[in-house]
Amino acid sequence: MTEGDILQCRLSSHMITDGKLDSAKKVANWMGAIQAQDYGQAKYAIGCRTSNLKNIDIEKAIIDKKIVRTWALRGTLHILAAADVHWILSAVTPVLLSRYQPQFKRLGLADEDFTRIHKCIVQMLQGGEQLTRKELFAGLEQNNINTAGLRGALVLYKAGWLGIICLGPQRGKQDTYTLLEEWLPKPSPITREEALTKLMQKYFQSHGPATLQDFIAWSGLSITESRAGFEQIRETLTKIELNGQSYWITGSYTANNKSSNGVHLLAGFDEYLLGYKDRALILNPANTGKVILQNGIFKPTIIKNGKVIGIWNRVINKSKLDITTELFNKTDQQTDLSVEIKRYTSFMNLS
């Protein structure tokens, strides 16, 4: 395979080109986890992988509990299919608790403190309550629980990792938090080993061809556990060699030579770029600073034949949508973006 073949396969695996899905639930289930630190961007990361879903359809899927936004891989916010929430948390939470223990200790948050904090959170949210961050923190402060600075964020993170809370529907532009056990029925548990294997299978089906190092960076799991899990599924994967590097993809995939033709507007933080440790195949290192900012923000990208050729931005003023673009090379200046701009405008239901 060539680099172009790898990118064709990835575009298809990501559902950006082939096999568009018809619901937010199916996209989340296929992808395993969708970065959702920026909720607006995450909605289009789902929308661009579907045939005709609108922004409002993604929001409705949250309200209808088909998909859930909560802290998962690498400890950050993701959108997961409802059926995947509990087992994915069972896979990643032990690693996150161990990794963040020094921060808990440095801030004076001992196990007994978290026991009291979590009891307080449950009391405030039980009965279907959905509170904003400000309201939740105010309630904790009234119970003499300090939420200043990083303490408040870590309190929310740990409650999410342990499956105590998740994010509910937005109230205006504010996130709300609710009890996960009331929001979703808890399924029959699976072993952590089974969960790790399942997560890895989802990654290589939706992100392949990819390396084991890519999976480790995406999942946030340890090298030791990832290698052990990889051995469990190796026989189900197809190996692709390129420039001395081994890439893996679920099953036997034949690249569609037409699948990478054309241009796509992708959301900021899109899994197509974020979901890999080595992004050199997709993004010219000379342009990395324009796409991935020093504060960790991933800009919305323009891709052509699988490679990032520019960035874009949207501004909404009084229900009017304005899109600006920046193409990196002179050779791409004449690239026709009209179809993709129209598609995004339709997704947002704006003119």
mmCIF file of C-alpha atoms in Angstrom:
data_model
loop_
_atom_site.group_PDB
_atom_site.id
_atom_site.type_symbol
_atom_site.label_atom_id
_atom_site.label_comp_id
_atom_site.label_asym_id
_atom_site.label_seq_id
_atom_site.Cartn_x
_atom_site.Cartn_y
_atom_site.Cartn_z
ATOM 1 C CA MET A 1 0.000 0.000 0.000
ATOM 2 C CA THR A 2 0.981 3.624 -0.543
ATOM 3 C CA GLU A 3 0.381 6.575 1.778
ATOM 4 C CA GLY A 4 -2.597 7.432 -0.408
ATOM 5 C CA ASP A 5 -4.052 3.955 0.110
ATOM 6 C CA ILE A 6 -3.676 4.296 3.887
ATOM 7 C CA LEU A 7 -5.562 7.597 3.810
ATOM 8 C CA GLN A 8 -8.289 6.153 1.559
ATOM 9 C CA CYS A 9 -8.801 3.347 4.065
ATOM 10 C CA ARG A 10 -8.912 5.782 6.978
ATOM 11 C CA LEU A 11 -11.454 8.058 5.318
ATOM 12 C CA SER A 12 -13.667 5.051 4.739
ATOM 13 C CA SER A 13 -13.117 3.600 8.225
ATOM 14 C CA HIS A 14 -14.048 6.983 9.715
ATOM 15 C CA MET A 15 -17.292 7.032 7.686
ATOM 16 C CA ILE A 16 -16.215 10.345 6.164
ATOM 17 C CA THR A 17 -16.530 9.004 2.626
ATOM 18 C CA ASP A 18 -18.061 5.534 2.347
ATOM 19 C CA GLY A 19 -20.957 4.059 4.262
ATOM 20 C CA LYS A 20 -22.600 7.116 5.799
ATOM 21 C CA LEU A 21 -24.667 6.194 8.858
ATOM 22 C CA ASP A 22 -28.200 7.340 9.629
ATOM 23 C CA SER A 23 -28.128 8.162 13.347
ATOM 24 C CA ALA A 24 -25.934 9.762 15.979
ATOM 25 C CA LYS A 25 -26.167 6.561 18.005
ATOM 26 C CA LYS A 26 -24.722 4.487 15.156
ATOM 27 C CA VAL A 27 -21.864 6.932 14.600
ATOM 28 C CA ALA A 28 -20.921 6.960 18.293
ATOM 29 C CA ASN A 29 -21.156 3.190 18.494
ATOM 30 C CA TRP A 30 -19.002 2.734 15.401
ATOM 31 C CA MET A 31 -16.342 5.232 16.459
ATOM 32 C CA GLY A 32 -16.137 3.969 20.042
ATOM 33 C CA ALA A 33 -15.643 7.478 21.428
ATOM 34 C CA ILE A 34 -15.803 10.945 19.855
ATOM 35 C CA GLN A 35 -13.797 13.789 21.371
ATOM 36 C CA ALA A 36 -16.364 16.257 22.748
ATOM 37 C CA GLN A 37 -14.482 18.864 24.739
ATOM 38 C CA ASP A 38 -16.062 21.373 22.334
ATOM 39 C CA TYR A 39 -19.717 20.334 22.126
ATOM 40 C CA GLY A 40 -20.465 22.335 18.990
ATOM 41 C CA GLN A 41 -17.557 20.792 17.117
ATOM 42 C CA ALA A 42 -18.430 17.310 18.368
ATOM 43 C CA LYS A 43 -21.926 17.591 16.952
ATOM 44 C CA TYR A 44 -20.558 18.193 13.464
ATOM 45 C CA ALA A 45 -17.989 15.423 13.930
ATOM 46 C CA ILE A 46 -21.061 13.203 14.156
ATOM 47 C CA GLY A 47 -23.052 15.058 11.510
ATOM 48 C CA CYS A 48 -20.404 14.797 8.791
ATOM 49 C CA ARG A 49 -20.446 11.012 9.190
ATOM 50 C CA THR A 50 -24.184 10.780 8.513
ATOM 51 C CA SER A 51 -26.329 11.148 5.422
ATOM 52 C CA ASN A 52 -28.541 14.056 6.428
ATOM 53 C CA LEU A 53 -28.651 14.610 10.196
ATOM 54 C CA LYS A 54 -28.953 18.190 11.452
ATOM 55 C CA ASN A 55 -27.454 19.888 14.489
ATOM 56 C CA ILE A 56 -30.791 19.602 16.271
ATOM 57 C CA ASP A 57 -30.867 15.834 15.642
ATOM 58 C CA ILE A 58 -27.624 15.384 17.576
ATOM 59 C CA GLU A 59 -29.036 17.412 20.468
ATOM 60 C CA LYS A 60 -32.200 15.297 20.401
ATOM 61 C CA ALA A 61 -30.105 12.121 20.567
ATOM 62 C CA ILE A 62 -28.626 13.453 23.837
ATOM 63 C CA ILE A 63 -32.076 14.288 25.209
ATOM 64 C CA ASP A 64 -33.386 10.870 24.150
ATOM 65 C CA LYS A 65 -30.402 9.197 25.858
ATOM 66 C CA LYS A 66 -29.182 7.544 22.662
ATOM 67 C CA ILE A 67 -25.749 9.120 23.102
ATOM 68 C CA VAL A 68 -24.058 10.441 26.236
ATOM 69 C CA ARG A 69 -21.393 13.083 26.810
ATOM 70 C CA THR A 70 -19.069 12.271 29.683
ATOM 71 C CA TRP A 71 -15.400 12.056 30.671
ATOM 72 C CA ALA A 72 -13.807 8.955 29.221
ATOM 73 C CA LEU A 73 -10.635 8.396 27.191
ATOM 74 C CA ARG A 74 -7.608 10.263 28.508
ATOM 75 C CA GLY A 75 -9.919 11.714 31.155
ATOM 76 C CA THR A 76 -11.499 14.230 28.786
ATOM 77 C CA LEU A 77 -15.034 14.697 27.477
ATOM 78 C CA HIS A 78 -16.275 12.339 24.778
ATOM 79 C CA ILE A 79 -19.592 11.397 23.235
ATOM 80 C CA LEU A 80 -20.337 7.688 23.588
ATOM 81 C CA ALA A 81 -23.228 5.513 22.507
ATOM 82 C CA ALA A 82 -25.421 4.942 25.566
ATOM 83 C CA ALA A 83 -24.821 1.188 25.440
ATOM 84 C CA ASP A 84 -21.053 1.734 25.529
ATOM 85 C CA VAL A 85 -20.754 4.131 28.470
ATOM 86 C CA HIS A 86 -20.413 1.712 31.371
ATOM 87 C CA TRP A 87 -17.996 -0.751 29.782
ATOM 88 C CA ILE A 88 -15.766 1.993 28.377
ATOM 89 C CA LEU A 89 -15.585 3.592 31.826
ATOM 90 C CA SER A 90 -14.691 0.208 33.308
ATOM 91 C CA ALA A 91 -11.782 0.024 30.855
ATOM 92 C CA VAL A 92 -10.298 3.488 31.365
ATOM 93 C CA THR A 93 -11.186 4.512 34.935
ATOM 94 C CA PRO A 94 -8.554 2.470 36.829
ATOM 95 C CA VAL A 95 -5.784 4.035 34.719
ATOM 96 C CA LEU A 96 -7.186 7.548 35.184
ATOM 97 C CA LEU A 97 -7.528 7.211 38.967
ATOM 98 C CA SER A 98 -3.939 6.029 39.235
ATOM 99 C CA ARG A 99 -2.653 8.755 36.914
ATOM 100 C CA TYR A 100 -4.442 11.582 38.714
ATOM 101 C CA GLN A 101 -3.788 10.370 42.270
ATOM 102 C CA PRO A 102 -0.767 12.698 42.702
ATOM 103 C CA GLN A 103 -2.952 15.688 41.769
ATOM 104 C CA PHE A 104 -5.665 14.627 44.204
ATOM 105 C CA LYS A 105 -3.043 14.326 46.944
ATOM 106 C CA ARG A 106 -1.439 17.668 46.098
ATOM 107 C CA LEU A 107 -4.821 19.400 46.421
ATOM 108 C CA GLY A 108 -5.597 17.668 49.699
ATOM 109 C CA LEU A 109 -8.344 15.466 48.266
ATOM 110 C CA ALA A 110 -8.195 12.168 50.146
ATOM 111 C CA ASP A 111 -10.465 9.156 49.611
ATOM 112 C CA GLU A 112 -12.647 10.143 52.576
ATOM 113 C CA ASP A 113 -13.072 13.625 51.081
ATOM 114 C CA PHE A 114 -14.302 12.152 47.815
ATOM 115 C CA THR A 115 -16.712 9.877 49.692
ATOM 116 C CA ARG A 116 -18.327 12.933 51.279
ATOM 117 C CA ILE A 117 -18.234 14.897 48.018
ATOM 118 C CA HIS A 118 -19.871 12.131 46.013
ATOM 119 C CA LYS A 119 -22.579 11.656 48.652
ATOM 120 C CA CYS A 120 -23.315 15.365 48.444
ATOM 121 C CA ILE A 121 -23.453 15.289 44.620
ATOM 122 C CA VAL A 122 -25.887 12.375 44.670
ATOM 123 C CA GLN A 123 -28.137 14.178 47.150
ATOM 124 C CA MET A 124 -28.227 17.290 44.969
ATOM 125 C CA LEU A 125 -28.919 15.451 41.704
ATOM 126 C CA GLN A 126 -31.172 12.593 42.766
ATOM 127 C CA GLY A 127 -34.696 12.566 41.423
ATOM 128 C CA GLY A 128 -33.690 13.557 37.902
ATOM 129 C CA GLU A 129 -32.157 16.942 38.729
ATOM 130 C CA GLN A 130 -29.984 18.552 36.077
ATOM 131 C CA LEU A 131 -27.734 21.279 37.467
ATOM 132 C CA THR A 132 -25.240 23.581 35.792
ATOM 133 C CA ARG A 133 -21.616 23.648 36.904
ATOM 134 C CA LYS A 134 -22.253 26.910 38.772
ATOM 135 C CA GLU A 135 -25.272 25.454 40.583
ATOM 136 C CA LEU A 136 -23.485 22.219 41.432
ATOM 137 C CA PHE A 137 -20.440 24.033 42.789
ATOM 138 C CA ALA A 138 -22.646 26.391 44.802
ATOM 139 C CA GLY A 139 -24.291 23.390 46.446
ATOM 140 C CA LEU A 140 -20.932 21.850 47.259
ATOM 141 C CA GLU A 141 -19.653 25.121 48.725
ATOM 142 C CA GLN A 142 -22.739 25.295 50.954
ATOM 143 C CA ASN A 143 -21.614 21.939 52.323
ATOM 144 C CA ASN A 144 -18.142 23.329 53.044
ATOM 145 C CA ILE A 145 -16.560 21.652 50.002
ATOM 146 C CA ASN A 146 -13.987 23.859 48.313
ATOM 147 C CA THR A 147 -14.372 23.934 44.511
ATOM 148 C CA ALA A 148 -11.936 26.752 43.769
ATOM 149 C CA GLY A 149 -9.422 26.418 40.951
ATOM 150 C CA LEU A 150 -8.525 22.934 39.798
ATOM 151 C CA ARG A 151 -10.322 21.295 42.739
ATOM 152 C CA GLY A 152 -13.754 21.825 41.204
ATOM 153 C CA ALA A 153 -12.751 20.384 37.852
ATOM 154 C CA LEU A 154 -11.137 17.318 39.447
ATOM 155 C CA VAL A 155 -14.252 16.726 41.534
ATOM 156 C CA LEU A 156 -16.342 16.606 38.358
ATOM 157 C CA TYR A 157 -13.827 14.469 36.481
ATOM 158 C CA LYS A 158 -13.606 11.804 39.161
ATOM 159 C CA ALA A 159 -17.379 11.684 39.612
ATOM 160 C CA GLY A 160 -17.647 11.137 35.858
ATOM 161 C CA TRP A 161 -14.935 8.470 35.677
ATOM 162 C CA LEU A 162 -16.615 6.554 38.513
ATOM 163 C CA GLY A 163 -19.943 6.657 36.695
ATOM 164 C CA ILE A 164 -21.649 8.858 39.280
ATOM 165 C CA ILE A 165 -22.498 11.722 36.914
ATOM 166 C CA CYS A 166 -22.676 12.453 33.203
ATOM 167 C CA LEU A 167 -23.645 15.524 31.223
ATOM 168 C CA GLY A 168 -27.321 16.031 30.490
ATOM 169 C CA PRO A 169 -28.947 18.265 27.862
ATOM 170 C CA GLN A 170 -27.693 21.827 27.648
ATOM 171 C CA ARG A 171 -29.689 24.581 29.333
ATOM 172 C CA GLY A 172 -29.296 27.420 26.899
ATOM 173 C CA LYS A 173 -25.555 27.361 26.289
ATOM 174 C CA GLN A 174 -24.731 25.900 29.700
ATOM 175 C CA ASP A 175 -23.815 22.261 30.280
ATOM 176 C CA THR A 176 -25.863 20.424 32.878
ATOM 177 C CA TYR A 177 -24.906 17.439 35.014
ATOM 178 C CA THR A 178 -27.100 14.579 36.128
ATOM 179 C CA LEU A 179 -26.810 11.174 37.811
ATOM 180 C CA LEU A 180 -25.669 8.494 35.375
ATOM 181 C CA GLU A 181 -27.531 5.728 37.209
ATOM 182 C CA GLU A 182 -30.786 7.630 36.769
ATOM 183 C CA TRP A 183 -29.981 8.696 33.208
ATOM 184 C CA LEU A 184 -29.049 5.250 31.881
ATOM 185 C CA PRO A 185 -29.924 1.732 33.015
ATOM 186 C CA LYS A 186 -26.820 -0.164 34.057
ATOM 187 C CA PRO A 187 -26.194 -3.180 31.785
ATOM 188 C CA SER A 188 -24.784 -6.524 32.790
ATOM 189 C CA PRO A 189 -21.096 -5.961 33.557
ATOM 190 C CA ILE A 190 -18.282 -7.422 31.508
ATOM 191 C CA THR A 191 -14.760 -8.057 32.732
ATOM 192 C CA ARG A 192 -12.175 -5.329 32.359
ATOM 193 C CA GLU A 193 -10.155 -7.579 30.061
ATOM 194 C CA GLU A 194 -13.206 -7.952 27.817
ATOM 195 C CA ALA A 195 -13.733 -4.191 27.888
ATOM 196 C CA LEU A 196 -10.126 -3.504 26.883
ATOM 197 C CA THR A 197 -10.386 -5.944 23.983
ATOM 198 C CA LYS A 198 -13.681 -4.450 22.858
ATOM 199 C CA LEU A 199 -12.278 -0.916 22.941
ATOM 200 C CA MET A 200 -9.300 -1.945 20.840
ATOM 201 C CA GLN A 201 -11.545 -3.679 18.302
ATOM 202 C CA LYS A 202 -13.631 -0.537 17.946
ATOM 203 C CA TYR A 203 -10.541 1.584 17.445
ATOM 204 C CA PHE A 204 -9.064 -0.457 14.610
ATOM 205 C CA GLN A 205 -12.444 -0.782 12.860
ATOM 206 C CA SER A 206 -13.086 2.968 12.953
ATOM 207 C CA HIS A 207 -9.553 4.433 12.818
ATOM 208 C CA GLY A 208 -7.604 1.801 10.903
ATOM 209 C CA PRO A 209 -5.154 1.473 9.363
ATOM 210 C CA ALA A 210 -3.422 2.596 12.559
ATOM 211 C CA THR A 211 -0.499 1.559 14.712
ATOM 212 C CA LEU A 212 -0.576 0.146 18.212
ATOM 213 C CA GLN A 213 1.116 3.370 19.351
ATOM 214 C CA ASP A 214 -1.782 5.305 17.828
ATOM 215 C CA PHE A 215 -4.237 3.266 19.915
ATOM 216 C CA ILE A 216 -2.233 3.830 23.097
ATOM 217 C CA ALA A 217 -2.232 7.599 22.531
ATOM 218 C CA TRP A 218 -5.956 7.621 21.671
ATOM 219 C CA SER A 219 -7.120 5.461 24.567
ATOM 220 C CA GLY A 220 -4.768 6.712 27.267
ATOM 221 C CA LEU A 221 -4.241 3.123 28.417
ATOM 222 C CA SER A 222 -0.887 1.780 29.502
ATOM 223 C CA ILE A 223 1.599 0.291 27.063
ATOM 224 C CA THR A 224 1.605 -3.023 28.950
ATOM 225 C CA GLU A 225 -2.179 -3.425 28.935
ATOM 226 C CA SER A 226 -2.449 -2.301 25.320
ATOM 227 C CA ARG A 227 0.151 -4.790 24.144
ATOM 228 C CA ALA A 228 -1.593 -7.599 26.010
ATOM 229 C CA GLY A 229 -4.951 -6.635 24.534
ATOM 230 C CA PHE A 230 -3.454 -6.380 21.074
ATOM 231 C CA GLU A 231 -2.250 -9.974 21.242
ATOM 232 C CA GLN A 232 -5.831 -11.037 21.931
ATOM 233 C CA ILE A 233 -7.130 -9.533 18.684
ATOM 234 C CA ARG A 234 -4.075 -9.652 16.415
ATOM 235 C CA GLU A 235 -5.460 -12.558 14.365
ATOM 236 C CA THR A 236 -8.615 -10.588 13.544
ATOM 237 C CA LEU A 237 -6.612 -7.691 12.077
ATOM 238 C CA THR A 238 -4.978 -7.165 8.697
ATOM 239 C CA LYS A 239 -1.382 -5.945 8.765
ATOM 240 C CA ILE A 240 -0.229 -3.272 6.329
ATOM 241 C CA GLU A 241 3.452 -2.386 5.986
ATOM 242 C CA LEU A 242 4.540 1.092 4.929
ATOM 243 C CA ASN A 243 8.039 2.527 5.235
ATOM 244 C CA GLY A 244 8.944 -0.056 7.860
ATOM 245 C CA GLN A 245 5.894 0.727 9.997
ATOM 246 C CA SER A 246 3.102 -1.758 10.747
ATOM 247 C CA TYR A 247 -0.464 -0.507 10.427
ATOM 248 C CA TRP A 248 -3.495 -2.567 11.414
ATOM 249 C CA ILE A 249 -7.116 -2.582 10.354
ATOM 250 C CA THR A 250 -10.072 -4.790 11.235
ATOM 251 C CA GLY A 251 -10.728 -7.588 8.768
ATOM 252 C CA SER A 252 -9.494 -7.525 5.197
ATOM 253 C CA TYR A 253 -10.083 -4.119 3.679
ATOM 254 C CA THR A 254 -9.632 -3.285 0.000
ATOM 255 C CA ALA A 255 -9.162 0.423 -0.623
ATOM 256 C CA ASN A 256 -11.713 2.060 -2.890
ATOM 257 C CA ASN A 257 -9.693 4.175 -5.310
ATOM 258 C CA LYS A 258 -12.512 6.682 -5.523
ATOM 259 C CA SER A 259 -13.099 7.041 -1.801
ATOM 260 C CA SER A 260 -10.541 9.756 -1.126
ATOM 261 C CA ASN A 261 -11.410 11.993 -4.052
ATOM 262 C CA GLY A 262 -12.887 15.316 -3.064
ATOM 263 C CA VAL A 263 -12.765 17.804 -0.259
ATOM 264 C CA HIS A 264 -14.222 17.649 3.258
ATOM 265 C CA LEU A 265 -14.716 20.175 6.028
ATOM 266 C CA LEU A 266 -14.024 18.438 9.338
ATOM 267 C CA ALA A 267 -14.830 19.671 12.817
ATOM 268 C CA GLY A 268 -12.269 20.885 15.293
ATOM 269 C CA PHE A 269 -10.939 17.980 17.395
ATOM 270 C CA ASP A 270 -12.179 15.558 14.736
ATOM 271 C CA GLU A 271 -11.094 11.971 15.333
ATOM 272 C CA TYR A 272 -9.614 11.823 11.822
ATOM 273 C CA LEU A 273 -6.748 14.005 13.034
ATOM 274 C CA LEU A 274 -6.898 13.752 16.823
ATOM 275 C CA GLY A 275 -7.153 9.961 16.924
ATOM 276 C CA TYR A 276 -3.486 9.239 16.111
ATOM 277 C CA LYS A 277 -0.131 9.662 17.789
ATOM 278 C CA ASP A 278 1.655 10.103 14.452
ATOM 279 C CA ARG A 279 -0.238 12.577 12.277
ATOM 280 C CA ALA A 280 2.459 13.100 9.642
ATOM 281 C CA LEU A 281 0.530 11.150 6.991
ATOM 282 C CA ILE A 282 -2.416 13.523 7.346
ATOM 283 C CA LEU A 283 -0.831 16.826 8.348
ATOM 284 C CA ASN A 284 2.361 18.342 7.002
ATOM 285 C CA PRO A 285 4.504 19.017 10.103
ATOM 286 C CA ALA A 286 5.223 22.515 8.735
ATOM 287 C CA ASN A 287 1.523 23.355 9.217
ATOM 288 C CA THR A 288 1.013 21.695 12.596
ATOM 289 C CA GLY A 289 1.173 24.982 14.517
ATOM 290 C CA LYS A 290 -1.664 26.416 12.419
ATOM 291 C CA VAL A 291 -3.919 23.435 13.094
ATOM 292 C CA ILE A 292 -3.002 22.325 16.626
ATOM 293 C CA LEU A 293 -2.546 25.344 18.868
ATOM 294 C CA GLN A 294 -0.224 25.497 21.864
ATOM 295 C CA ASN A 295 -3.207 25.375 24.235
ATOM 296 C CA GLY A 296 -4.256 22.015 22.791
ATOM 297 C CA ILE A 297 -7.049 23.331 20.579
ATOM 298 C CA PHE A 298 -7.534 21.458 17.290
ATOM 299 C CA LYS A 299 -8.854 23.822 14.621
ATOM 300 C CA PRO A 300 -11.551 22.764 12.127
ATOM 301 C CA THR A 301 -9.744 21.446 9.059
ATOM 302 C CA ILE A 302 -10.137 21.249 5.301
ATOM 303 C CA ILE A 303 -8.928 17.934 3.913
ATOM 304 C CA LYS A 304 -8.343 16.931 0.318
ATOM 305 C CA ASN A 305 -7.486 13.392 -0.719
ATOM 306 C CA GLY A 306 -7.094 12.608 2.964
ATOM 307 C CA LYS A 307 -4.573 15.349 3.759
ATOM 308 C CA VAL A 308 -5.090 18.594 5.652
ATOM 309 C CA ILE A 309 -4.807 21.488 3.184
ATOM 310 C CA GLY A 310 -6.224 24.275 5.348
ATOM 311 C CA ILE A 311 -8.405 25.397 8.237
ATOM 312 C CA TRP A 312 -11.831 27.003 8.439
ATOM 313 C CA ASN A 313 -13.897 28.923 10.928
ATOM 314 C CA ARG A 314 -17.539 29.771 11.316
ATOM 315 C CA VAL A 315 -19.169 32.871 12.804
ATOM 316 C CA ILE A 316 -22.899 33.066 13.486
ATOM 317 C CA ASN A 317 -24.450 36.529 13.657
ATOM 318 C CA LYS A 318 -28.210 36.824 14.065
ATOM 319 C CA SER A 319 -28.844 33.399 12.523
ATOM 320 C CA LYS A 320 -26.546 34.184 9.586
ATOM 321 C CA LEU A 321 -23.578 31.914 9.023
ATOM 322 C CA ASP A 322 -20.253 33.225 7.767
ATOM 323 C CA ILE A 323 -17.451 30.769 6.980
ATOM 324 C CA THR A 324 -13.855 31.863 6.486
ATOM 325 C CA THR A 325 -11.113 29.600 5.167
ATOM 326 C CA GLU A 326 -7.321 29.543 5.029
ATOM 327 C CA LEU A 327 -5.649 27.264 2.494
ATOM 328 C CA PHE A 328 -1.972 26.610 3.139
ATOM 329 C CA ASN A 329 -0.558 26.181 -0.379
ATOM 330 C CA LYS A 330 -0.971 28.161 -3.592
ATOM 331 C CA THR A 331 -1.738 24.960 -5.473
ATOM 332 C CA ASP A 332 -4.913 24.521 -3.392
ATOM 333 C CA GLN A 333 -6.197 28.102 -3.679
ATOM 334 C CA GLN A 334 -8.692 27.180 -6.406
ATOM 335 C CA THR A 335 -10.153 24.247 -4.465
ATOM 336 C CA ASP A 336 -13.951 24.342 -4.669
ATOM 337 C CA LEU A 337 -15.374 24.315 -1.135
ATOM 338 C CA SER A 338 -18.919 25.277 -2.072
ATOM 339 C CA VAL A 339 -20.454 21.820 -1.682
ATOM 340 C CA GLU A 340 -18.980 21.304 1.779
ATOM 341 C CA ILE A 341 -19.909 24.816 2.902
ATOM 342 C CA LYS A 342 -23.462 24.195 1.726
ATOM 343 C CA ARG A 343 -23.481 20.905 3.596
ATOM 344 C CA TYR A 344 -22.377 22.519 6.849
ATOM 345 C CA THR A 345 -24.885 25.347 6.401
ATOM 346 C CA SER A 346 -27.617 22.761 5.937
ATOM 347 C CA PHE A 347 -26.449 20.896 9.050
ATOM 348 C CA MET A 348 -26.733 24.089 11.086
ATOM 349 C CA ASN A 349 -30.041 24.957 9.374
ATOM 350 C CA LEU A 350 -28.758 28.478 8.697
ATOM 351 C CA SER A 351 -28.394 30.643 5.602
#
